Short mmCIF file of C-alpha atoms and ligand atoms in Angstrom, two decimals:
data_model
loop_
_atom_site.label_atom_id
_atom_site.label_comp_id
_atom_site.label_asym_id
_atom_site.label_seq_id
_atom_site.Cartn_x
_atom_site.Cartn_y
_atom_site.Cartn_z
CA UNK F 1 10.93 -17.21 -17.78
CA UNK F 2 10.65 -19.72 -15.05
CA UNK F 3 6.71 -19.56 -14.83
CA UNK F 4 5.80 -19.84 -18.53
CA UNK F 5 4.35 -23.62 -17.95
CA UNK F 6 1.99 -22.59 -15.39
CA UNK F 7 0.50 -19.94 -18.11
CA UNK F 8 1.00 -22.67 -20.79
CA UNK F 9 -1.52 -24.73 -18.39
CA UNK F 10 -3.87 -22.11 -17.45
CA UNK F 11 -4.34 -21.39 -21.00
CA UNK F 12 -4.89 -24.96 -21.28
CA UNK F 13 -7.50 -24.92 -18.61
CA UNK F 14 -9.33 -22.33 -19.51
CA UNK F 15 -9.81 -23.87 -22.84
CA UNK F 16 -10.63 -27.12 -21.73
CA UNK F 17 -13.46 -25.60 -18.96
CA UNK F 18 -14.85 -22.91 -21.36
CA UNK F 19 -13.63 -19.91 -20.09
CA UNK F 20 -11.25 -18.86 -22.66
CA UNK F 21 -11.38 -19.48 -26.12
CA UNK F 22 -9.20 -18.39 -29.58
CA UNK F 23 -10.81 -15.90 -31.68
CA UNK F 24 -11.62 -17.55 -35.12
CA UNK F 25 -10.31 -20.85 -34.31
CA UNK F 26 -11.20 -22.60 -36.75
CA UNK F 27 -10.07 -20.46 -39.30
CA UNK F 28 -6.20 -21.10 -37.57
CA UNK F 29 -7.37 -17.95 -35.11
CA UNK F 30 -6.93 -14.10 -34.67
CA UNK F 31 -3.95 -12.88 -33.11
CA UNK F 32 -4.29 -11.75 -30.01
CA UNK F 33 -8.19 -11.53 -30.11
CA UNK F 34 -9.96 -13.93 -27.33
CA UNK F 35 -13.72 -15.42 -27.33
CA UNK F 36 -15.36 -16.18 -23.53
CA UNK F 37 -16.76 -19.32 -23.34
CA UNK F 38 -19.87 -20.38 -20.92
CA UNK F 39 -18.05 -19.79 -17.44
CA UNK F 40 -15.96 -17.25 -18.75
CA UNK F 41 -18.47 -14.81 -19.69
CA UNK F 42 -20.74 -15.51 -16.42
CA UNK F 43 -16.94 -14.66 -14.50
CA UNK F 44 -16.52 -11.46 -16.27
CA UNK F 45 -20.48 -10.52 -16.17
CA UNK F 46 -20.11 -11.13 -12.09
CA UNK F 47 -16.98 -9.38 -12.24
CA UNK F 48 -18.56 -6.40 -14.04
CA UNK F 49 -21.85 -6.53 -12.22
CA UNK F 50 -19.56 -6.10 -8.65
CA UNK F 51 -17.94 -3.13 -10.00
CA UNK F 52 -20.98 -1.64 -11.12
CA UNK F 53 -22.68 -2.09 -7.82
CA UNK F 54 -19.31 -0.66 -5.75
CA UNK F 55 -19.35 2.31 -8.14
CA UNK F 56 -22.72 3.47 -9.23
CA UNK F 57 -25.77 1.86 -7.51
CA UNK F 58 -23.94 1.43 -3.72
CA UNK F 59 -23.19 5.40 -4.22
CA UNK F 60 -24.92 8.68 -4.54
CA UNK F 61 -22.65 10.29 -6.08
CA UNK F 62 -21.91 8.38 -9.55
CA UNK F 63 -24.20 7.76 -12.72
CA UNK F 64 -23.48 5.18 -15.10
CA UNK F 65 -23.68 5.85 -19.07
CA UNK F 66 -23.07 3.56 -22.31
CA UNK F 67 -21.44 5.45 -25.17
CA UNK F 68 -21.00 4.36 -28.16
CA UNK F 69 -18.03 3.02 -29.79
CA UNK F 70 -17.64 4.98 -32.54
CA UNK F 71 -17.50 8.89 -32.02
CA UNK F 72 -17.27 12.25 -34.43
CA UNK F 73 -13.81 11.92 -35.62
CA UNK F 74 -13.14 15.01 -33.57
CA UNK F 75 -13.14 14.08 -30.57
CA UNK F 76 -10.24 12.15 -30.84
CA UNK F 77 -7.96 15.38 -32.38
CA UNK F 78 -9.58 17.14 -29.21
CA UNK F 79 -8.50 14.04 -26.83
CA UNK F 80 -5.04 14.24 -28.62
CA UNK F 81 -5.25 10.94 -29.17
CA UNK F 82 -4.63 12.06 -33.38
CA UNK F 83 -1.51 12.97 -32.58
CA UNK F 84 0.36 11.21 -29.48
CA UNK F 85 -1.57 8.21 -28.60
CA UNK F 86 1.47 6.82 -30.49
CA UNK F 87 4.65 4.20 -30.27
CA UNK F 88 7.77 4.68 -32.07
CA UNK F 89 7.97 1.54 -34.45
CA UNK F 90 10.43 0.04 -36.51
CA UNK F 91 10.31 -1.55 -40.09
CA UNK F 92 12.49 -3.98 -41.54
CA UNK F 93 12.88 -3.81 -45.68
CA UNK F 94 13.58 -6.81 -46.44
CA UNK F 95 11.13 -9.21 -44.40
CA UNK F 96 8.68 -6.49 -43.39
CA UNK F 97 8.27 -7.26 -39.62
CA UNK F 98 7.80 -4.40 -37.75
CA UNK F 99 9.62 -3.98 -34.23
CA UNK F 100 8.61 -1.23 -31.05
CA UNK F 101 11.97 0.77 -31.26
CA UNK F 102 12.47 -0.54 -27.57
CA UNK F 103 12.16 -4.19 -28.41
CA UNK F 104 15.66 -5.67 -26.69
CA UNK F 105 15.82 -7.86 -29.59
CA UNK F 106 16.72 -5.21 -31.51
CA UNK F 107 20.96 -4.32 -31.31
CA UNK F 108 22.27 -1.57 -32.87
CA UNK F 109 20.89 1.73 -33.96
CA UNK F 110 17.71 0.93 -36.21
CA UNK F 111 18.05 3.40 -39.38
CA UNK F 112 21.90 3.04 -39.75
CA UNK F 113 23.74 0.01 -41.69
CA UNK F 114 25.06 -1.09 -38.04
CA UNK F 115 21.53 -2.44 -37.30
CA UNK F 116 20.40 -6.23 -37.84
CA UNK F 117 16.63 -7.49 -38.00
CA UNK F 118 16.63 -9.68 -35.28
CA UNK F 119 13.83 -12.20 -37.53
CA UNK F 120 15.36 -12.35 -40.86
CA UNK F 121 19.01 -11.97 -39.77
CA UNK F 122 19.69 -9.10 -42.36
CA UNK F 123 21.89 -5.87 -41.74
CA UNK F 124 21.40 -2.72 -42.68
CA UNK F 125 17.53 -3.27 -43.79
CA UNK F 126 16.26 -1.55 -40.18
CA UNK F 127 14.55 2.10 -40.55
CA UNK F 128 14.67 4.51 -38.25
CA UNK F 129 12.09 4.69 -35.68
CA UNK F 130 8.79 6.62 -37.17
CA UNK F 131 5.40 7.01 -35.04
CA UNK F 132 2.77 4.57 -35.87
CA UNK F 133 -0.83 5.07 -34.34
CA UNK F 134 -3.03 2.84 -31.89
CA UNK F 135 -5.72 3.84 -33.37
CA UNK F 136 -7.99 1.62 -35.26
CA UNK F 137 -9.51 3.28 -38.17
CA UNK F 138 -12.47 2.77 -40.42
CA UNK F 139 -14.91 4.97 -42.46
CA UNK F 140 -18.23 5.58 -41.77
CA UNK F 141 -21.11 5.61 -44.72
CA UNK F 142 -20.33 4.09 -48.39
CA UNK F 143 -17.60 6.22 -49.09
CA UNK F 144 -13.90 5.76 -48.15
CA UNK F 145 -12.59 9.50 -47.80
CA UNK F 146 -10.71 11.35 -45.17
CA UNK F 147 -14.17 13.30 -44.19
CA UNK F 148 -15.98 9.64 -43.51
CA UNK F 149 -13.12 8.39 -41.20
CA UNK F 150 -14.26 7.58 -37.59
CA UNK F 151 -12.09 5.63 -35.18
CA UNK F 152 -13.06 2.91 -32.60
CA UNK F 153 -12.28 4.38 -29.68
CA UNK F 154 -9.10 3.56 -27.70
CA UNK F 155 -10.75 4.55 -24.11
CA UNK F 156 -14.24 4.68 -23.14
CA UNK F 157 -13.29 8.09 -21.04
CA UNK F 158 -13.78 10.21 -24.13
CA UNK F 159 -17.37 9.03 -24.07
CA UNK F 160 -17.94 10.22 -20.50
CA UNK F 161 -16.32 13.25 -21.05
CA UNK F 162 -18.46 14.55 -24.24
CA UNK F 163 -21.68 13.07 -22.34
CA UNK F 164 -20.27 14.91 -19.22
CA UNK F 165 -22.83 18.28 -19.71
CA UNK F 166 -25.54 15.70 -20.29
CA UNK F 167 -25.08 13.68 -17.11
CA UNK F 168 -24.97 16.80 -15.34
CA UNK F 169 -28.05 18.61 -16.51
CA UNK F 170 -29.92 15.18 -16.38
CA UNK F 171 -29.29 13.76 -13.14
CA UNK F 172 -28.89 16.76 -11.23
CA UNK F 173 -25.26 16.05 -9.60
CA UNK F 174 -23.20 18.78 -8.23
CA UNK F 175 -19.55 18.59 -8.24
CA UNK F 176 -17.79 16.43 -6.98
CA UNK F 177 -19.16 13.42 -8.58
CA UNK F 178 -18.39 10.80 -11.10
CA UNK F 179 -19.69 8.84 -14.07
CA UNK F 180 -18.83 5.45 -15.00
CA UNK F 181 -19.16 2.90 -17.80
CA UNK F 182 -17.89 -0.68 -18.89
CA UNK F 183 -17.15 -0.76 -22.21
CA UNK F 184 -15.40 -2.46 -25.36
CA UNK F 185 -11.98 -0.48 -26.10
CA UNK F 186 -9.82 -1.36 -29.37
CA UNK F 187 -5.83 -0.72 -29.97
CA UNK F 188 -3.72 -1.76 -32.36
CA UNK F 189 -0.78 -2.95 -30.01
CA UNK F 190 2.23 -3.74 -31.81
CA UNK F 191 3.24 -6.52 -29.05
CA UNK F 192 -0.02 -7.81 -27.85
CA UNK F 193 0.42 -11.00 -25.55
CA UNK F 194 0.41 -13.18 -22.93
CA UNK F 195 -2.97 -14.40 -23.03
CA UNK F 196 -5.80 -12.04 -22.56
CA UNK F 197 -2.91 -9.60 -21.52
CA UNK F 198 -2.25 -7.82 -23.57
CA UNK F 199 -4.83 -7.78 -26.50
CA UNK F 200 -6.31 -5.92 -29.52
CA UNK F 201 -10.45 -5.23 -28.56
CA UNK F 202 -10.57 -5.56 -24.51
CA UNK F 203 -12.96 -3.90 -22.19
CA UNK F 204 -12.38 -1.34 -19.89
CA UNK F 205 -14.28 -0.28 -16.80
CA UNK F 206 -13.76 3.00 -16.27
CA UNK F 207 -14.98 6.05 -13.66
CA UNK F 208 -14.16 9.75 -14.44
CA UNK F 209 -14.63 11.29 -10.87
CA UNK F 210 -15.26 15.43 -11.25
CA UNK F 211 -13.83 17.36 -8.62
CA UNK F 212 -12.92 21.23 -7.87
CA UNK F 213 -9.63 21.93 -8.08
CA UNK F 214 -8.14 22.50 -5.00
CA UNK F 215 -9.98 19.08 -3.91
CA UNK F 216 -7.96 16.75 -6.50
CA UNK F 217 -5.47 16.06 -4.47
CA UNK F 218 -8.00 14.58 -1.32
CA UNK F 219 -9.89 12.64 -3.97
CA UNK F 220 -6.78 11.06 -6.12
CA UNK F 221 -5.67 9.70 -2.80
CA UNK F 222 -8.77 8.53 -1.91
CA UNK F 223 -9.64 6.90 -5.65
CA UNK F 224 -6.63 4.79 -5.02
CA UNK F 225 -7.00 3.60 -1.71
CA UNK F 226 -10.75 2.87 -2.61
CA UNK F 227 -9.99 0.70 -5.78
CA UNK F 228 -6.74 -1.54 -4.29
CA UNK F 229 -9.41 -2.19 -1.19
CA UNK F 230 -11.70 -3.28 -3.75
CA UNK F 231 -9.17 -5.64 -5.26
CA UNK F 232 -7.96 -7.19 -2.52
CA UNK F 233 -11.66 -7.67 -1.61
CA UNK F 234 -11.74 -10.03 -4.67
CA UNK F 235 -9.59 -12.62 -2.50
CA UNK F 236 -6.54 -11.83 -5.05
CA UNK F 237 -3.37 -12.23 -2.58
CA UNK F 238 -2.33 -8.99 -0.99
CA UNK F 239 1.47 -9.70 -0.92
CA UNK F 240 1.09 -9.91 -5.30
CA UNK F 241 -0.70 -6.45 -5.30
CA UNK F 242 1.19 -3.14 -5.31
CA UNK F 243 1.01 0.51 -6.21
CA UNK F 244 3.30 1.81 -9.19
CA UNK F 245 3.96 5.49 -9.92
CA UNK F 246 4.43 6.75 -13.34
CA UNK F 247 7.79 8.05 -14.17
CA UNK F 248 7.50 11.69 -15.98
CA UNK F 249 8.18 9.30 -19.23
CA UNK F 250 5.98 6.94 -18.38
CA UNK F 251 2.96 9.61 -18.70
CA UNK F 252 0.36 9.72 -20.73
CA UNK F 253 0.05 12.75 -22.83
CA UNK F 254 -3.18 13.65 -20.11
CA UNK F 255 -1.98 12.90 -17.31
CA UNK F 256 -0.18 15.16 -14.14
CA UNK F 257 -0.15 12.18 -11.64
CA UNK F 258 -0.57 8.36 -12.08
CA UNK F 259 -0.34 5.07 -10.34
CA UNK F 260 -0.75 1.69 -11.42
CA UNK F 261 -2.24 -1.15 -9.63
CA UNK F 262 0.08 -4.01 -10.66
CA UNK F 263 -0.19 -7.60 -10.05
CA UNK F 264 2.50 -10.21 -9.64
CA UNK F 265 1.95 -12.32 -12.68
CA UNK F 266 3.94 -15.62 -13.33
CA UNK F 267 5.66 -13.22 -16.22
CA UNK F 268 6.00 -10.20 -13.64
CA UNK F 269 4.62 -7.30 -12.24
CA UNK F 270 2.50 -6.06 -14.57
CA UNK F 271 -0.46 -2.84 -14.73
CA UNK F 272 -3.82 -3.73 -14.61
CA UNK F 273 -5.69 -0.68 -13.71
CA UNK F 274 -4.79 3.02 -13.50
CA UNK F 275 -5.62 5.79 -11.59
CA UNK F 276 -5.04 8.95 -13.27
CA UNK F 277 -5.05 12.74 -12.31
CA UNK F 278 -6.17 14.21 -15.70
CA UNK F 279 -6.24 17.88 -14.76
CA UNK F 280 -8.64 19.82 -16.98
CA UNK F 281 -6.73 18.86 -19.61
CA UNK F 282 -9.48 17.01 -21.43
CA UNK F 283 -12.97 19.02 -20.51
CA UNK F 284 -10.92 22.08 -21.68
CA UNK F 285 -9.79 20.66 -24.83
CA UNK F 286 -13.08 19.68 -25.39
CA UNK F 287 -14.22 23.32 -24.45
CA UNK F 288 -11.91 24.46 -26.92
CA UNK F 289 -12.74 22.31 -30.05
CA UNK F 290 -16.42 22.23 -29.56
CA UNK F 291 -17.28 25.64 -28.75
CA UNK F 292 -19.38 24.38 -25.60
CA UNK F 293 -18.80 25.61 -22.67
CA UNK F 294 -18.04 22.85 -20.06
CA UNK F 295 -17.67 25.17 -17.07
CA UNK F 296 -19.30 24.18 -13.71
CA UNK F 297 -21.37 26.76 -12.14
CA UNK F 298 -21.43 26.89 -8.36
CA UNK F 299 -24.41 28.63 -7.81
CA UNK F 300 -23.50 28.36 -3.84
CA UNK F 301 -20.25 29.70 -3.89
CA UNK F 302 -21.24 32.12 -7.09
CA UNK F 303 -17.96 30.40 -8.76
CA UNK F 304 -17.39 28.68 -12.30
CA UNK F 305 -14.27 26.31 -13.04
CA UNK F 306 -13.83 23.50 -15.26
CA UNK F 307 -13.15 20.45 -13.16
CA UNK F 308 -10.44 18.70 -13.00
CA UNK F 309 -10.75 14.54 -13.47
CA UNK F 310 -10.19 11.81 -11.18
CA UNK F 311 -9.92 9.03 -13.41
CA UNK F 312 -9.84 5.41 -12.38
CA UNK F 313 -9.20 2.54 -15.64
CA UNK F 314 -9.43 -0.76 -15.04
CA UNK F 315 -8.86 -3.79 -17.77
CA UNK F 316 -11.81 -5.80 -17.20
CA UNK F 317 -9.81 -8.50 -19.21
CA UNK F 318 -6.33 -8.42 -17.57
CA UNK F 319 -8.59 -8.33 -13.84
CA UNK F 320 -9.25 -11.23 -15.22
CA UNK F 321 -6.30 -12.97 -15.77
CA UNK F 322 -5.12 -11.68 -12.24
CA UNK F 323 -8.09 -13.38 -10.94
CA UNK F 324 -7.43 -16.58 -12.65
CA UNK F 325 -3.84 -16.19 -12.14
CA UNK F 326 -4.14 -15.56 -8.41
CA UNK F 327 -7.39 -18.70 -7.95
CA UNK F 328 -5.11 -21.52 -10.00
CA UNK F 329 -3.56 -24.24 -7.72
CA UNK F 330 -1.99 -27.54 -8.41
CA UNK F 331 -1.81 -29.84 -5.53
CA UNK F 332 -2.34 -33.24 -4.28
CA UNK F 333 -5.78 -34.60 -2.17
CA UNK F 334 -4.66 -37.80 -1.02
CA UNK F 335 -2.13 -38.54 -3.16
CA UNK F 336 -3.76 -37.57 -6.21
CA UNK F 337 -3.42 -34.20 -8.25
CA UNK F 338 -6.13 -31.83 -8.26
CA UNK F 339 -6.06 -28.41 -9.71
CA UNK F 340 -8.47 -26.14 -8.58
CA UNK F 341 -9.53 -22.16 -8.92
CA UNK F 342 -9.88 -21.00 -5.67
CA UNK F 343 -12.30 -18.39 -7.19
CA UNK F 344 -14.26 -16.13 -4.58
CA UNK F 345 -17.76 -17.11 -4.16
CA UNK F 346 -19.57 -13.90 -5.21
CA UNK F 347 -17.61 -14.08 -8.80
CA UNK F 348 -17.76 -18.15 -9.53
CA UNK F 349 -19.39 -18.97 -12.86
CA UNK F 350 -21.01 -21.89 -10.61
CA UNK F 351 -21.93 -21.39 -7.47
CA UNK F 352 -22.56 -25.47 -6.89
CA UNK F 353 -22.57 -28.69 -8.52
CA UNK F 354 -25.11 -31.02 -7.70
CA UNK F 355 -24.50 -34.91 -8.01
CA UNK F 356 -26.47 -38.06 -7.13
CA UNK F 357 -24.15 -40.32 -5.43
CA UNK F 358 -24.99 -43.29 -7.67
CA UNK F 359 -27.67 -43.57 -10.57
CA UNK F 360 -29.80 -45.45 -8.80
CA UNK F 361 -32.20 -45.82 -5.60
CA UNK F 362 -34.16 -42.18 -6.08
CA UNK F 363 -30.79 -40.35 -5.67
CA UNK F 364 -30.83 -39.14 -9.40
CA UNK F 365 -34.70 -37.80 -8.79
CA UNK F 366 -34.01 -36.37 -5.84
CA UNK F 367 -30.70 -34.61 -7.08
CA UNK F 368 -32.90 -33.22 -9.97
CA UNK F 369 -35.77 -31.61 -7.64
CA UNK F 370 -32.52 -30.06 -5.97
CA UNK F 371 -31.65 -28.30 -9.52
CA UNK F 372 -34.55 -27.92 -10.55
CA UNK F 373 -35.52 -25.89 -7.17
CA UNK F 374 -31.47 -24.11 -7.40
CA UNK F 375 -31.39 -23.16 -10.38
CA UNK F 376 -34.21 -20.19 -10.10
CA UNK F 377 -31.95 -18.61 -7.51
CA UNK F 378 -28.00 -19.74 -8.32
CA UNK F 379 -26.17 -20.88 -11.32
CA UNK F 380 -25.64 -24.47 -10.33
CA UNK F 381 -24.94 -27.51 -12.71
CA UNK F 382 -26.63 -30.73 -12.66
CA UNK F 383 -23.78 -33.91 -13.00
CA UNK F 384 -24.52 -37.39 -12.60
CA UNK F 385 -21.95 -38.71 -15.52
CA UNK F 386 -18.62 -40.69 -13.85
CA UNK F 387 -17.29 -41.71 -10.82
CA UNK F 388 -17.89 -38.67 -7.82
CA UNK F 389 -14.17 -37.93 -7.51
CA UNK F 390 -14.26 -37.26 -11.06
CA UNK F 391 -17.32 -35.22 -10.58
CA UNK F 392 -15.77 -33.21 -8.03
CA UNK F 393 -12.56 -32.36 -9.82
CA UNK F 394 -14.09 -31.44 -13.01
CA UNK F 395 -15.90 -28.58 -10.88
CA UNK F 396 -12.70 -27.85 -8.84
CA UNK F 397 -11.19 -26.93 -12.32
CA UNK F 398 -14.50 -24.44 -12.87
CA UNK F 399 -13.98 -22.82 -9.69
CA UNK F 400 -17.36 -23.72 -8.33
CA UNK F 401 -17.46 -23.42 -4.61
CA UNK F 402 -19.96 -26.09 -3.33
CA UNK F 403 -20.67 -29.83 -4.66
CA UNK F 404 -23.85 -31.28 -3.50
CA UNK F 405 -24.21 -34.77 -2.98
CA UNK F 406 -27.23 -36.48 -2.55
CA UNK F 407 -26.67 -40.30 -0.86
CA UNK F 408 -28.18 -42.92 0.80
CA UNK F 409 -28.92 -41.07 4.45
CA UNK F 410 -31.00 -38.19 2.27
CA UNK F 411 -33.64 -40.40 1.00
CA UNK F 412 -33.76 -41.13 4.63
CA UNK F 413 -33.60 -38.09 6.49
CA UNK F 414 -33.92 -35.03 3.97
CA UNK F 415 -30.07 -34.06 4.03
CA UNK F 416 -27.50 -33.75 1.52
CA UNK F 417 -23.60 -33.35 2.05
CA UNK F 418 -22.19 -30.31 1.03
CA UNK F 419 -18.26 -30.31 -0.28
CA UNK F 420 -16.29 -26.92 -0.08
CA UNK F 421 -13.89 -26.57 -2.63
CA UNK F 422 -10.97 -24.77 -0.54
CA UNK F 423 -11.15 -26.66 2.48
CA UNK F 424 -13.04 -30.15 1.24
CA UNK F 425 -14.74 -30.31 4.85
CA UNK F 426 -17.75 -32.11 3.95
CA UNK F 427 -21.17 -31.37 6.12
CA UNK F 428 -24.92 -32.15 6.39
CA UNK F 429 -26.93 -29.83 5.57
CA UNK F 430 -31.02 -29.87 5.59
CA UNK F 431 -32.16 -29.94 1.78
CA UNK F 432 -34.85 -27.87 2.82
CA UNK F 433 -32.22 -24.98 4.18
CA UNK F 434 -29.86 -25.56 1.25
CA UNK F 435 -30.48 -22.21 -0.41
CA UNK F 436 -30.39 -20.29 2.26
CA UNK F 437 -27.30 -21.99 3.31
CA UNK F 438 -25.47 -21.56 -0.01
CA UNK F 439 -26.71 -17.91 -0.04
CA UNK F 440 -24.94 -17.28 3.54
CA UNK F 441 -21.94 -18.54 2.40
CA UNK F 442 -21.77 -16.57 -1.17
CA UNK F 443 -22.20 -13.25 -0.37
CA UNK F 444 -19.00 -11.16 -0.33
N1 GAP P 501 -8.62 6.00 -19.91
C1 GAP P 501 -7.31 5.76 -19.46
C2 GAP P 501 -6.70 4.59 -20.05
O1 GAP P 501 -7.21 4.03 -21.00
P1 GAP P 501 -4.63 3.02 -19.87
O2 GAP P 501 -3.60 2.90 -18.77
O3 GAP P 501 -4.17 3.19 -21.26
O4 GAP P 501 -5.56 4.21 -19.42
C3 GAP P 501 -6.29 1.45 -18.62
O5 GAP P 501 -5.57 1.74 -19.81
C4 GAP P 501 -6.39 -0.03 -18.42
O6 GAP P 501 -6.94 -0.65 -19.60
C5 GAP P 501 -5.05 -0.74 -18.20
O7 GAP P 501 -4.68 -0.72 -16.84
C6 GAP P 501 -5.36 -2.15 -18.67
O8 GAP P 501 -5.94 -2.89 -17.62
C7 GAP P 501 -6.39 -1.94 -19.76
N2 GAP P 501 -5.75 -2.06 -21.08
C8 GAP P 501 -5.10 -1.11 -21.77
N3 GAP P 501 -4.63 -1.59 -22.94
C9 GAP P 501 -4.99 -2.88 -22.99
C10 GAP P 501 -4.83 -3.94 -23.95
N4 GAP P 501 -4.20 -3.74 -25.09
N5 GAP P 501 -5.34 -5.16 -23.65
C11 GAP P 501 -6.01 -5.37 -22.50
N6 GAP P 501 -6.20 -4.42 -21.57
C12 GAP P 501 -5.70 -3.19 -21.80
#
């Protein structure tokens, strides 16, 4: 992989700036579980926030919900999660790693004495493949039985779906519409990776869009035109941004039609949100297992069909690592390195950095009544430690936009100079019109 230093570094960074930090670290840390630090969890709560507004409160026509994790065990034999949300996994005897049967690392035909265990070296100790479950499973109440097992769930769609009657009835939509909700997700991936990839408990952000059949078609083309639009809105570059379409064995077990959204990550293209044509399969098999009826009525048209389910999934974690990814540059100002995230405005942690020019002469007081004034309105950050160049990189490396320097001219005449990150044009700006100014330039 001719790209793994630049992950190696991001990693790095987004350690060092408190974006990204190992589950449990002191304890030696959890695989493949991640903790956000400060401006990591004000870059996924802006992210989140965005795709809230987009989805639910710019529309008419979608409600948001928050279901809970953990749901009546049968909901997930319904789903058929129980029985096919599964990979084919292999065991070796003798060291007791446990492969994907389609690991490459794997030669010959697990199960048979021709097979080696590509860790411990060994032949012949390989089984044959047997189906393992994502599933994370735990028991509810003081007793550990079969009857007290519940499951944290895998997707957050099951929770729209079984609130789906409820939404209805409450808010008074008629078909088509959609309900959405951000959520914490859990799966016990076998090869978890690459950073917040790939990883154990992530959140989704997910919109099931109900539609009469007949109309899926209209509205699964216009789902995915509507979400890439959105991402590319986001500033991520266009040319790393594509469409994939599932394969009949890449399907899920729900799905008729899917596509991908894939970014071009330094380790290659790779999924990070879905948009899935679920049929009826799901409201049906709910139907089914329940008892309920979850038949729309069209009192209009004097018709009743189960809907079918316009699904759009998106990794709220792997968006972003695109969006880090895609914002991390190493380059040279003047013949010194600099590495910067080129972060759009609207989702920086901080949206300016304010500096006194020197520690001295009313610049620090005056830099301070700036916060102080700021910080009502913006997340800005207050740094008068170290030489300005210094200053300035450290929030280069944080993605903020704007650094606000207060000199010798602004005790004089009221004006500050303001720094863009991207193009480091420097220019004087009233203090007095700062926010406004800032504000102008932050919006989407
Ligand atoms: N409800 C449909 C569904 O869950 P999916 O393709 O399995 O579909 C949707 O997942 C999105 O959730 C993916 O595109 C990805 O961004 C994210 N995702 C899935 N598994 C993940 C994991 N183990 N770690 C991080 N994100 C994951």
């Amino acid at each position: 992989m001719a790209n793994t230093g630049v992950m190696d570094r991001l990693v790095s960074l987004a350690k060092r700036r408190g974006f990204v930090f190992q589950s449990s670290e002191i304890y030696g840390g959890l695989g493949s579980v991640w903790d956000y630090g400060p401006l990591g969890v004000e870059l996924k709560k802006n992210l989140k926030e965005r795709w809230w507004r987009a989805l639910v409160h710019e529309r008419e026509d979608i409600e948001g919900v928050d279901a809970a994790i953990l749901m009546h065990a049968k909901v997930w034999e319904a789903s058929g999660h129980v029985a096919g949300f599964t990979d084919p996994l292999v065991d070796c005897k003798q060291c007791k790693n446990r492969f994907r049967a389609d690991d490459e690392r794997l030669k010959g035909t697990p199960g048979t004495p021709d097979a080696r265990c590509p860790v411990c070296g060994n032949q012949g100790t390989l089984t044959a493949p047997r189906l393992f479950n994502l599933m994370f499973k735990t028991f509810m109440g003081p007793v550990e039985e079969e009857a007290a097992v519940v499951y944290l769930r895998p997707e957050t769609a099951q929770g729209i779906y079984v609130n789906y009657l409820n939404v209805l009835q409450s808010s008074r939509q008629k078909v088509p519409f959609g309900i959405a909700q951000i959520g914490k997700a859990f799966r016990n991936e076998i090869t978890p990776g690459n950073f917040i990839f790939r990883t154990r408990e992530f959140e989704q952000a997910e919109m099931q869009f109900f539609v009469k059949p007949g109309d899926d078609t209209r509205w699964f083309e216009y789902w995915r035109e509507q979400r890439m639009q959105w991402h590319v809105r986001l500033g991520i570059t266009p040319d790393k941004l594509r469409f994939h379409q599932h394969g009949p064995e890449e399907l899920a077990h729900y799905a008729k039609v899917a596509f991908d959204i894939q970014y071009q990550f330094p380790f290659g293209w790779q999924e990070f949100e879905g948009i899935h044509h679920r049929t009826d399969f799901d409201l049906s098999r709910h139907q089914q297992a329940s008892g309920k009826k979850l038949e729309y009525v069209d009192t209009a048209a004097n018709e009743r069909f189960i809907p079918y389910i316009i699904e759009t999934s998106m990794g709220v974690d792997r968006l972003m690592l695109v969006l880090l990814v895609d914002a991390y540059h190493e380059e040279a100002v003047e013949g010194e390195p600099r590495v910067v995230l080129r972060l759009h405005p609207a989702l920086a942690p901080i949206k300016a950095g304010i500096f006194p020019l020197v520690n001295k002469d009313g610049m620090p007081e005056m830099a301070r009544r700036l916060y102080d004034d700021l910080h009502r309105r913006l997340t800005v950050f207050f740094d008068d430690g170290g030489s300005i160049g210094r200053r300035y990189r450290r929030q280069d490396e944080a993605g903020t936009p704007f650094g606000i320097t207060v000199d010798g001219q602004s005790l004089s005449d009221h004006t500050v100079t303001v720094r863009d990150r991207d193009t480091l044009a420097q220019s004087r700006v009233a203090a007095d019109r700062l926010a406004e100014y800032l504000r102008d330039r932050l919006e989407p």
